């Protein structure tokens, strides 16, 4: 796990303090049946005094309505015996597979760190041609500074798997890829093979993160994009998520029902999208805007199918611009960051950690009723209909910071 003294992201709440979910659950005796670990409504009803629970819950909710201030911070849980005054994002005992990490400066890395800070075990899938460089950098300590968690420990990655999410099985791989020297020395890197390897190594996972995208013609306007380039963007950036969830869903621990106000953990799957799915972003071409739109549509359908089949929640985070290695390849990321700072309701540069923390929340029991959603983490830029930095609005009374 991430650290021996397991740390968790917590939401600190002003007094009066509230009972933790662990203490809430002590009011009832709950049992989990078989491998499916479903919460039994009948057993719950027969082993608890329901009226007592309802009375407790009314008192609990009445107390929480009096809360005045909420502050988010990262904190190490060193003493479980202290009275709880926090809502924990506690992922201890959970295992996450994050697909698409190849360095330490993207959203995938930030998500891995936040999940690790909350106590989750981290598995990573790295694009095969980047695998050697990534593992070497990790082994030589080049990422140590960015591996530091809130409690001072270093994020531990239990295992790194070679992955090319464009291919579902070995039969799909063309001969020129099989014989490419950048793939030499690696095996079992198609989606189905990686899922099988994770099953053999660990048995199951609880959290699946899709943090990868690629459009070979991303710098081309849509009218100049070839069919091959367009379909490649769709394959790598949206269908890859469908494939990952399809093959990992059988080994994802099923979620639990939310019964009698008891918060129960759910399996969670998260992807990353971008506002170009619904707004015109000149320069973000090659079919990538279409791929992100498909990803968001698929998120809703997958939420229904995975929720009904395995009680797994499916959400996507629409993240603002970040100076990641992948974004720099597009060529105008600095311009997009400047535009966001000038026009978003919150005039500040977005931190990758803010996206990571949102993912940790979505993966936690605190988000147990959230699925099929697009969660915007972009300082509010998605809400804007116009760019207020335009000279056209120079005479308008635009709110300005008082700082």
CSV table of C-alpha atoms in Angstrom, one decimal:
chain,number,residue,atom,x,y,z
A,1,UNK,CA,0.0,0.0,0.0
A,2,UNK,CA,1.0,3.6,-0.3
A,3,UNK,CA,2.3,3.9,3.2
A,4,UNK,CA,2.4,1.9,6.4
A,5,UNK,CA,0.7,4.6,8.4
A,6,UNK,CA,-2.1,4.8,5.9
A,7,UNK,CA,-3.0,8.3,5.0
A,8,UNK,CA,-6.3,9.6,3.7
A,9,UNK,CA,-7.7,12.7,2.1
A,10,UNK,CA,-10.1,14.2,4.5
A,11,UNK,CA,-12.7,17.0,4.7
A,12,UNK,CA,-12.4,18.7,8.0
A,13,UNK,CA,-15.7,20.0,9.4
A,14,UNK,CA,-16.2,22.6,12.1
A,15,UNK,CA,-17.7,21.5,15.4
A,16,UNK,CA,-20.0,19.9,16.4
A,17,UNK,CA,-18.3,16.7,15.4
A,18,UNK,CA,-20.1,13.9,13.6
A,19,UNK,CA,-19.8,10.2,13.9
A,20,UNK,CA,-17.7,8.4,11.3
A,21,UNK,CA,-19.3,5.9,9.0
A,22,UNK,CA,-17.4,3.2,10.9
A,23,UNK,CA,-19.2,4.2,14.1
A,24,UNK,CA,-22.5,4.6,12.3
A,25,UNK,CA,-22.2,1.1,11.0
A,26,UNK,CA,-21.7,-0.2,14.6
A,27,UNK,CA,-25.4,0.5,15.2
A,28,UNK,CA,-26.2,-2.4,12.8
A,29,UNK,CA,-24.8,-5.8,12.1
A,30,UNK,CA,-24.3,-6.0,8.4
A,31,UNK,CA,-23.2,-9.1,6.6
A,32,UNK,CA,-21.9,-9.7,3.1
A,33,UNK,CA,-23.0,-12.8,1.2
A,34,UNK,CA,-20.7,-14.8,-1.1
A,35,UNK,CA,-18.2,-13.4,-3.5
A,36,UNK,CA,-20.5,-10.7,-4.7
A,37,UNK,CA,-20.3,-8.9,-1.3
A,38,UNK,CA,-23.8,-7.5,-1.7
A,39,UNK,CA,-25.4,-5.9,1.3
A,40,UNK,CA,-28.4,-7.9,2.3
A,41,UNK,CA,-31.5,-5.8,2.9
A,42,UNK,CA,-33.2,-8.7,4.7
A,43,UNK,CA,-30.3,-9.4,7.1
A,44,UNK,CA,-30.0,-5.7,7.8
A,45,UNK,CA,-33.7,-5.4,8.7
A,46,UNK,CA,-33.6,-8.5,10.9
A,47,UNK,CA,-30.4,-7.6,12.8
A,48,UNK,CA,-31.1,-4.0,13.5
A,49,UNK,CA,-33.8,-2.0,15.3
A,50,UNK,CA,-34.8,0.1,12.3
A,51,UNK,CA,-36.7,2.6,14.3
A,52,UNK,CA,-33.6,3.3,16.4
A,53,UNK,CA,-31.5,3.9,13.3
A,54,UNK,CA,-34.1,6.3,11.9
A,55,UNK,CA,-34.1,8.2,15.2
A,56,UNK,CA,-30.3,8.3,15.1
A,57,UNK,CA,-30.3,9.5,11.5
A,58,UNK,CA,-32.8,12.3,12.1
A,59,UNK,CA,-30.6,13.5,15.0
A,60,UNK,CA,-27.5,13.1,12.8
A,61,UNK,CA,-28.9,15.1,9.9
A,62,UNK,CA,-30.3,17.8,12.2
A,63,UNK,CA,-26.8,18.2,13.6
A,64,UNK,CA,-25.1,18.4,10.2
A,65,UNK,CA,-27.4,21.2,9.1
A,66,UNK,CA,-25.8,23.4,11.8
A,67,UNK,CA,-22.3,23.1,10.2
A,68,UNK,CA,-20.9,26.4,9.1
A,69,UNK,CA,-17.5,25.8,7.5
A,70,UNK,CA,-15.9,23.1,5.4
A,71,UNK,CA,-12.2,23.0,4.8
A,72,UNK,CA,-10.4,20.4,2.6
A,73,UNK,CA,-6.9,19.2,3.5
A,74,UNK,CA,-4.7,16.2,3.3
A,75,UNK,CA,-4.1,14.5,6.7
A,76,UNK,CA,-2.4,11.3,8.0
A,77,UNK,CA,-4.6,9.0,10.1
A,78,UNK,CA,-2.2,8.1,12.8
A,79,UNK,CA,-4.8,7.7,15.6
A,80,UNK,CA,-8.1,6.0,14.9
A,81,UNK,CA,-9.1,6.3,18.6
A,82,UNK,CA,-9.7,10.0,18.4
A,83,UNK,CA,-13.3,11.2,18.1
A,84,UNK,CA,-14.1,11.7,14.4
A,85,UNK,CA,-14.4,15.2,13.2
A,86,UNK,CA,-13.9,14.5,9.5
A,87,UNK,CA,-15.5,13.0,6.5
A,88,UNK,CA,-12.7,10.8,5.2
A,89,UNK,CA,-11.8,10.0,1.7
A,90,UNK,CA,-10.6,6.6,2.8
A,91,UNK,CA,-9.5,4.2,0.1
A,92,UNK,CA,-7.4,1.9,2.3
A,93,UNK,CA,-7.8,-1.7,1.1
A,94,UNK,CA,-8.7,-0.6,-2.4
A,95,UNK,CA,-6.7,-1.2,-5.6
A,96,UNK,CA,-6.6,1.1,-8.6
A,97,UNK,CA,-5.4,0.6,-12.1
A,98,UNK,CA,-4.5,3.8,-13.9
A,99,UNK,CA,-4.1,3.5,-17.7
A,100,UNK,CA,-2.0,6.1,-19.5
A,101,UNK,CA,0.8,7.2,-17.1
A,102,UNK,CA,4.1,7.7,-18.9
A,103,UNK,CA,5.7,10.6,-16.8
A,104,UNK,CA,5.1,12.6,-13.6
A,105,UNK,CA,3.5,15.8,-14.9
A,106,UNK,CA,0.1,14.7,-16.3
A,107,UNK,CA,-3.3,14.3,-14.9
A,108,UNK,CA,-2.9,10.5,-14.7
A,109,UNK,CA,0.1,10.9,-12.3
A,110,UNK,CA,-1.9,13.4,-10.2
A,111,UNK,CA,-4.8,11.0,-9.9
A,112,UNK,CA,-2.5,8.2,-8.9
A,113,UNK,CA,-1.0,10.4,-6.2
A,114,UNK,CA,-4.4,11.4,-4.8
A,115,UNK,CA,-5.6,7.8,-4.8
A,116,UNK,CA,-2.4,6.7,-3.0
A,117,UNK,CA,-2.8,9.6,-0.5
A,118,UNK,CA,-6.2,8.2,0.3
A,119,UNK,CA,-4.7,4.8,0.9
A,120,UNK,CA,-5.3,2.9,-2.4
A,121,UNK,CA,-2.8,0.5,-3.9
A,122,UNK,CA,-1.6,1.7,-7.3
A,123,UNK,CA,-1.1,-0.3,-10.5
A,124,UNK,CA,-0.2,1.5,-13.7
A,125,UNK,CA,-0.5,0.8,-17.4
A,126,UNK,CA,2.1,2.5,-19.5
A,127,UNK,CA,2.3,2.8,-23.3
A,128,UNK,CA,4.7,0.2,-24.5
A,129,UNK,CA,7.2,2.5,-26.4
A,130,UNK,CA,7.4,4.7,-23.2
A,131,UNK,CA,7.7,1.9,-20.7
A,132,UNK,CA,11.5,1.6,-20.5
A,133,UNK,CA,12.0,5.3,-20.0
A,134,UNK,CA,9.2,5.5,-17.4
A,135,UNK,CA,10.5,2.5,-15.4
A,136,UNK,CA,14.1,3.7,-15.6
A,137,UNK,CA,13.2,7.2,-14.4
A,138,UNK,CA,11.1,5.7,-11.6
A,139,UNK,CA,13.9,3.3,-10.5
A,140,UNK,CA,16.6,6.0,-10.6
A,141,UNK,CA,14.5,8.3,-8.4
A,142,UNK,CA,13.9,11.0,-11.0
A,143,UNK,CA,10.3,11.1,-9.9
A,144,UNK,CA,10.9,11.1,-6.2
A,145,UNK,CA,10.2,14.8,-5.7
A,146,UNK,CA,6.8,14.4,-7.4
A,147,UNK,CA,6.1,11.2,-5.5
A,148,UNK,CA,5.9,12.9,-2.2
A,149,UNK,CA,2.5,12.5,-0.5
A,150,UNK,CA,0.9,14.8,2.0
A,151,UNK,CA,2.2,12.8,5.0
A,152,UNK,CA,5.8,13.0,3.6
A,153,UNK,CA,6.0,9.4,2.4
A,154,UNK,CA,6.5,8.5,-1.3
A,155,UNK,CA,3.8,7.2,-3.5
A,156,UNK,CA,4.5,3.5,-4.2
A,157,UNK,CA,3.5,2.0,-7.5
A,158,UNK,CA,3.1,-1.7,-6.9
A,159,UNK,CA,3.4,-2.7,-10.5
A,160,UNK,CA,3.8,-1.2,-14.0
A,161,UNK,CA,2.2,-3.0,-16.9
A,162,UNK,CA,3.0,-2.5,-20.6
A,163,UNK,CA,-0.2,-1.4,-22.3
A,164,UNK,CA,-1.3,-0.3,-25.8
A,165,UNK,CA,-5.0,0.4,-25.4
A,166,UNK,CA,-5.5,0.6,-29.2
A,167,UNK,CA,-5.5,-3.2,-29.4
A,168,UNK,CA,-8.0,-5.5,-27.7
A,169,UNK,CA,-6.1,-8.7,-28.3
A,170,UNK,CA,-3.0,-10.0,-29.9
A,171,UNK,CA,-5.0,-11.0,-33.0
A,172,UNK,CA,-5.7,-7.3,-33.6
A,173,UNK,CA,-2.0,-6.3,-33.7
A,174,UNK,CA,-0.6,-5.8,-37.2
A,175,UNK,CA,2.7,-7.4,-38.1
A,176,UNK,CA,4.6,-4.1,-38.3
A,177,UNK,CA,3.7,-3.3,-34.7
A,178,UNK,CA,4.6,-6.8,-33.5
A,179,UNK,CA,8.0,-6.5,-35.1
A,180,UNK,CA,8.6,-2.9,-34.2
A,181,UNK,CA,11.7,-2.5,-32.1
A,182,UNK,CA,9.9,-0.2,-29.7
A,183,UNK,CA,7.7,-3.2,-28.7
A,184,UNK,CA,10.6,-5.6,-28.4
A,185,UNK,CA,11.0,-7.2,-25.0
A,186,UNK,CA,7.4,-6.6,-24.0
A,187,UNK,CA,4.6,-9.1,-24.0
A,188,UNK,CA,0.9,-9.3,-23.0
A,189,UNK,CA,0.3,-5.6,-23.6
A,190,UNK,CA,-3.1,-5.6,-25.3
A,191,UNK,CA,-6.1,-4.7,-23.2
A,192,UNK,CA,-7.4,-8.2,-22.7
A,193,UNK,CA,-3.9,-9.5,-21.9
A,194,UNK,CA,-3.3,-6.8,-19.3
A,195,UNK,CA,-6.6,-7.4,-17.6
A,196,UNK,CA,-5.8,-11.1,-17.5
A,197,UNK,CA,-2.3,-10.3,-16.1
A,198,UNK,CA,-3.8,-8.1,-13.3
A,199,UNK,CA,-6.3,-10.9,-12.5
A,200,UNK,CA,-3.5,-13.4,-12.2
A,201,UNK,CA,-1.3,-11.1,-10.1
A,202,UNK,CA,-3.9,-9.5,-7.8
A,203,UNK,CA,-7.3,-11.1,-8.4
A,204,UNK,CA,-9.3,-7.9,-8.6
A,205,UNK,CA,-9.3,-4.1,-8.6
A,206,UNK,CA,-11.7,-1.5,-7.2
A,207,UNK,CA,-10.9,1.5,-9.3
A,208,UNK,CA,-10.2,1.9,-13.0
A,209,UNK,CA,-8.9,5.1,-14.5
A,210,UNK,CA,-8.6,5.9,-18.2
A,211,UNK,CA,-6.0,8.7,-18.7
A,212,UNK,CA,-5.0,8.4,-22.3
A,213,UNK,CA,-5.7,10.0,-25.6
A,214,UNK,CA,-4.0,10.3,-28.9
A,215,UNK,CA,-4.9,11.9,-32.3
A,216,UNK,CA,-2.2,11.6,-34.9
A,217,UNK,CA,-3.7,14.5,-36.9
A,218,UNK,CA,-4.7,16.7,-33.9
A,219,UNK,CA,-3.1,19.8,-35.3
A,220,UNK,CA,-5.2,19.6,-38.5
A,221,UNK,CA,-8.6,21.3,-38.9
A,222,UNK,CA,-11.4,18.8,-39.1
A,223,UNK,CA,-12.0,19.5,-42.8
A,224,UNK,CA,-8.4,18.5,-43.4
A,225,UNK,CA,-8.5,15.4,-41.3
A,226,UNK,CA,-8.2,12.0,-43.1
A,227,UNK,CA,-10.6,9.2,-42.3
A,228,UNK,CA,-7.7,7.2,-41.0
A,229,UNK,CA,-6.6,10.0,-38.7
A,230,UNK,CA,-10.2,10.6,-37.5
A,231,UNK,CA,-10.8,6.9,-36.7
A,232,UNK,CA,-7.4,6.7,-35.0
A,233,UNK,CA,-8.4,9.5,-32.6
A,234,UNK,CA,-11.7,7.8,-31.8
A,235,UNK,CA,-9.9,4.4,-31.3
A,236,UNK,CA,-7.2,5.7,-29.0
A,237,UNK,CA,-9.1,8.3,-27.1
A,238,UNK,CA,-12.7,6.9,-26.6
A,239,UNK,CA,-13.1,3.3,-27.7
A,240,UNK,CA,-10.0,2.5,-25.6
A,241,UNK,CA,-12.1,3.3,-22.6
A,242,UNK,CA,-14.9,1.1,-23.7
A,243,UNK,CA,-12.4,-1.7,-24.2
A,244,UNK,CA,-10.7,-1.2,-20.8
A,245,UNK,CA,-14.0,-1.2,-18.9
A,246,UNK,CA,-15.2,-4.2,-20.9
A,247,UNK,CA,-12.2,-6.3,-20.0
A,248,UNK,CA,-11.6,-5.1,-16.5
A,249,UNK,CA,-15.3,-5.1,-15.4
A,250,UNK,CA,-15.3,-8.8,-14.6
A,251,UNK,CA,-12.4,-8.4,-12.1
A,252,UNK,CA,-13.8,-5.2,-10.5
A,253,UNK,CA,-15.1,-5.7,-7.1
A,254,UNK,CA,-18.9,-5.0,-7.2
A,255,UNK,CA,-20.3,-2.0,-5.5
A,256,UNK,CA,-22.7,-2.2,-2.5
A,257,UNK,CA,-26.2,-1.0,-2.1
A,258,UNK,CA,-26.9,2.1,-0.1
A,259,UNK,CA,-29.3,0.9,2.5
A,260,UNK,CA,-30.8,2.6,5.5
A,261,UNK,CA,-28.5,5.6,5.2
A,262,UNK,CA,-25.3,3.4,5.5
A,263,UNK,CA,-22.7,4.6,3.1
A,264,UNK,CA,-21.3,1.6,1.2
A,265,UNK,CA,-18.3,1.6,-1.2
A,266,UNK,CA,-18.8,1.1,-4.9
A,267,UNK,CA,-16.5,0.1,-7.7
A,268,UNK,CA,-15.6,3.2,-9.7
A,269,UNK,CA,-14.3,3.9,-13.2
A,270,UNK,CA,-13.1,7.4,-14.2
A,271,UNK,CA,-12.0,8.9,-17.5
A,272,UNK,CA,-10.7,12.4,-18.6
A,273,UNK,CA,-12.4,14.6,-21.1
A,274,UNK,CA,-12.1,18.2,-22.4
A,275,UNK,CA,-14.5,21.1,-23.1
A,276,UNK,CA,-13.8,20.7,-26.8
A,277,UNK,CA,-16.4,17.9,-26.7
A,278,UNK,CA,-19.1,20.6,-26.6
A,279,UNK,CA,-17.5,23.9,-27.5
A,280,UNK,CA,-15.3,24.9,-30.5
A,281,UNK,CA,-11.6,24.9,-29.6
A,282,UNK,CA,-9.7,25.9,-32.8
A,283,UNK,CA,-6.5,24.0,-33.0
A,284,UNK,CA,-7.9,20.9,-31.2
A,285,UNK,CA,-8.5,19.0,-34.4
A,286,UNK,CA,-7.9,15.7,-36.1
A,287,UNK,CA,-11.1,14.3,-34.7
A,288,UNK,CA,-10.1,14.8,-31.1
A,289,UNK,CA,-13.2,17.0,-30.3
A,290,UNK,CA,-15.3,14.2,-31.7
A,291,UNK,CA,-13.5,11.6,-29.7
A,292,UNK,CA,-14.1,13.5,-26.4
A,293,UNK,CA,-17.8,13.9,-27.3
A,294,UNK,CA,-18.0,10.2,-27.9
A,295,UNK,CA,-16.2,9.6,-24.6
A,296,UNK,CA,-18.8,11.6,-22.7
A,297,UNK,CA,-21.7,9.9,-24.4
A,298,UNK,CA,-20.2,6.5,-23.7
A,299,UNK,CA,-19.8,7.5,-20.1
A,300,UNK,CA,-23.5,7.8,-19.7
A,301,UNK,CA,-24.2,4.5,-21.5
A,302,UNK,CA,-21.5,2.7,-19.6
A,303,UNK,CA,-22.8,4.0,-16.3
A,304,UNK,CA,-26.1,2.3,-17.0
A,305,UNK,CA,-24.6,-1.0,-18.3
A,306,UNK,CA,-21.8,-1.3,-15.7
A,307,UNK,CA,-24.1,-0.1,-12.9
A,308,UNK,CA,-26.7,-2.6,-13.7
A,309,UNK,CA,-24.3,-5.5,-14.3
A,310,UNK,CA,-21.6,-4.9,-11.6
A,311,UNK,CA,-22.8,-1.9,-9.6
A,312,UNK,CA,-19.7,0.0,-10.8
A,313,UNK,CA,-20.0,3.8,-11.2
A,314,UNK,CA,-18.7,5.5,-14.3
A,315,UNK,CA,-17.9,9.2,-14.5
A,316,UNK,CA,-15.6,11.5,-16.5
A,317,UNK,CA,-13.7,14.6,-15.4
A,318,UNK,CA,-13.7,17.5,-17.8
A,319,UNK,CA,-10.3,19.0,-16.9
A,320,UNK,CA,-9.0,22.5,-17.8
A,321,UNK,CA,-5.7,23.0,-19.7
A,322,UNK,CA,-2.5,21.8,-18.1
A,323,UNK,CA,1.1,22.0,-19.3
A,324,UNK,CA,1.6,18.3,-19.6
A,325,UNK,CA,3.9,16.6,-22.0
A,326,UNK,CA,1.0,15.4,-24.2
A,327,UNK,CA,-0.7,18.9,-24.2
A,328,UNK,CA,2.6,20.6,-25.2
A,329,UNK,CA,2.6,18.4,-28.3
A,330,UNK,CA,-0.5,20.2,-29.6
A,331,UNK,CA,1.5,23.5,-29.6
A,332,UNK,CA,-0.8,26.1,-28.1
A,333,UNK,CA,-1.3,24.9,-24.5
A,334,UNK,CA,0.2,28.1,-23.1
A,335,UNK,CA,-2.3,30.2,-25.0
A,336,UNK,CA,-5.2,28.1,-23.7
A,337,UNK,CA,-3.9,28.5,-20.1
A,338,UNK,CA,-3.7,32.3,-20.5
A,339,UNK,CA,-7.1,32.3,-22.1
A,340,UNK,CA,-8.6,30.4,-19.1
A,341,UNK,CA,-7.0,32.7,-16.6
A,342,UNK,CA,-8.3,35.7,-18.4
A,343,UNK,CA,-11.9,34.4,-18.9
A,344,UNK,CA,-12.8,31.8,-16.2
A,345,UNK,CA,-14.8,32.8,-13.1
A,346,UNK,CA,-11.7,31.8,-11.0
A,347,UNK,CA,-8.7,33.6,-12.5
A,348,UNK,CA,-6.0,31.2,-11.6
A,349,UNK,CA,-4.0,28.4,-13.2
A,350,UNK,CA,-5.4,24.9,-12.7
A,351,UNK,CA,-3.3,22.5,-10.7
A,352,UNK,CA,-3.1,18.8,-11.6
A,353,UNK,CA,-3.7,17.9,-8.0
A,354,UNK,CA,-7.1,19.5,-8.1
A,355,UNK,CA,-8.1,17.0,-10.8
A,356,UNK,CA,-6.5,14.2,-8.8
A,357,UNK,CA,-8.4,15.1,-5.7
A,358,UNK,CA,-11.7,15.2,-7.6
A,359,UNK,CA,-10.9,11.7,-8.9
A,360,UNK,CA,-10.2,10.5,-5.3
A,361,UNK,CA,-13.6,11.9,-4.3
A,362,UNK,CA,-15.4,10.2,-7.2
A,363,UNK,CA,-13.7,6.9,-6.3
A,364,UNK,CA,-14.7,7.1,-2.7
A,365,UNK,CA,-17.9,6.1,-0.9
A,366,UNK,CA,-18.7,9.8,-0.5
A,367,UNK,CA,-19.6,9.8,-4.2
A,368,UNK,CA,-21.6,6.6,-4.0
A,369,UNK,CA,-24.7,8.1,-5.8
A,370,UNK,CA,-22.7,9.8,-8.5
A,371,UNK,CA,-22.6,8.0,-11.9
A,372,UNK,CA,-22.9,8.9,-15.6
A,373,UNK,CA,-21.7,12.4,-14.8
A,374,UNK,CA,-19.3,14.9,-16.5
A,375,UNK,CA,-17.6,16.7,-13.6
A,376,UNK,CA,-16.0,20.0,-14.6
A,377,UNK,CA,-12.7,20.9,-13.0
A,378,UNK,CA,-11.6,24.0,-14.9
A,379,UNK,CA,-12.1,27.0,-12.7
A,380,UNK,CA,-15.5,27.4,-14.1
A,381,UNK,CA,-14.4,28.1,-17.7
A,382,UNK,CA,-17.1,25.7,-19.0
A,383,UNK,CA,-19.8,28.1,-17.8
A,384,UNK,CA,-18.7,31.0,-19.9
A,385,UNK,CA,-20.5,31.8,-23.1
A,386,UNK,CA,-18.0,34.5,-24.3
A,387,UNK,CA,-14.4,35.5,-23.8
A,388,UNK,CA,-14.6,38.6,-21.6
A,389,UNK,CA,-11.0,39.6,-22.5
A,390,UNK,CA,-12.3,40.6,-25.9
A,391,UNK,CA,-11.9,44.3,-26.7
A,392,UNK,CA,-15.6,44.3,-27.5
A,393,UNK,CA,-16.3,44.1,-23.8
A,394,UNK,CA,-13.9,46.8,-22.7
A,395,UNK,CA,-16.6,49.2,-21.6
A,396,UNK,CA,-18.6,46.6,-19.7
A,397,UNK,CA,-18.4,46.5,-15.9
A,398,UNK,CA,-16.7,43.2,-15.6
A,399,UNK,CA,-16.2,42.0,-12.0
A,400,UNK,CA,-12.5,42.3,-10.9
A,401,UNK,CA,-10.6,40.9,-8.0
A,402,UNK,CA,-10.3,43.2,-5.0
A,403,UNK,CA,-6.9,41.7,-4.1
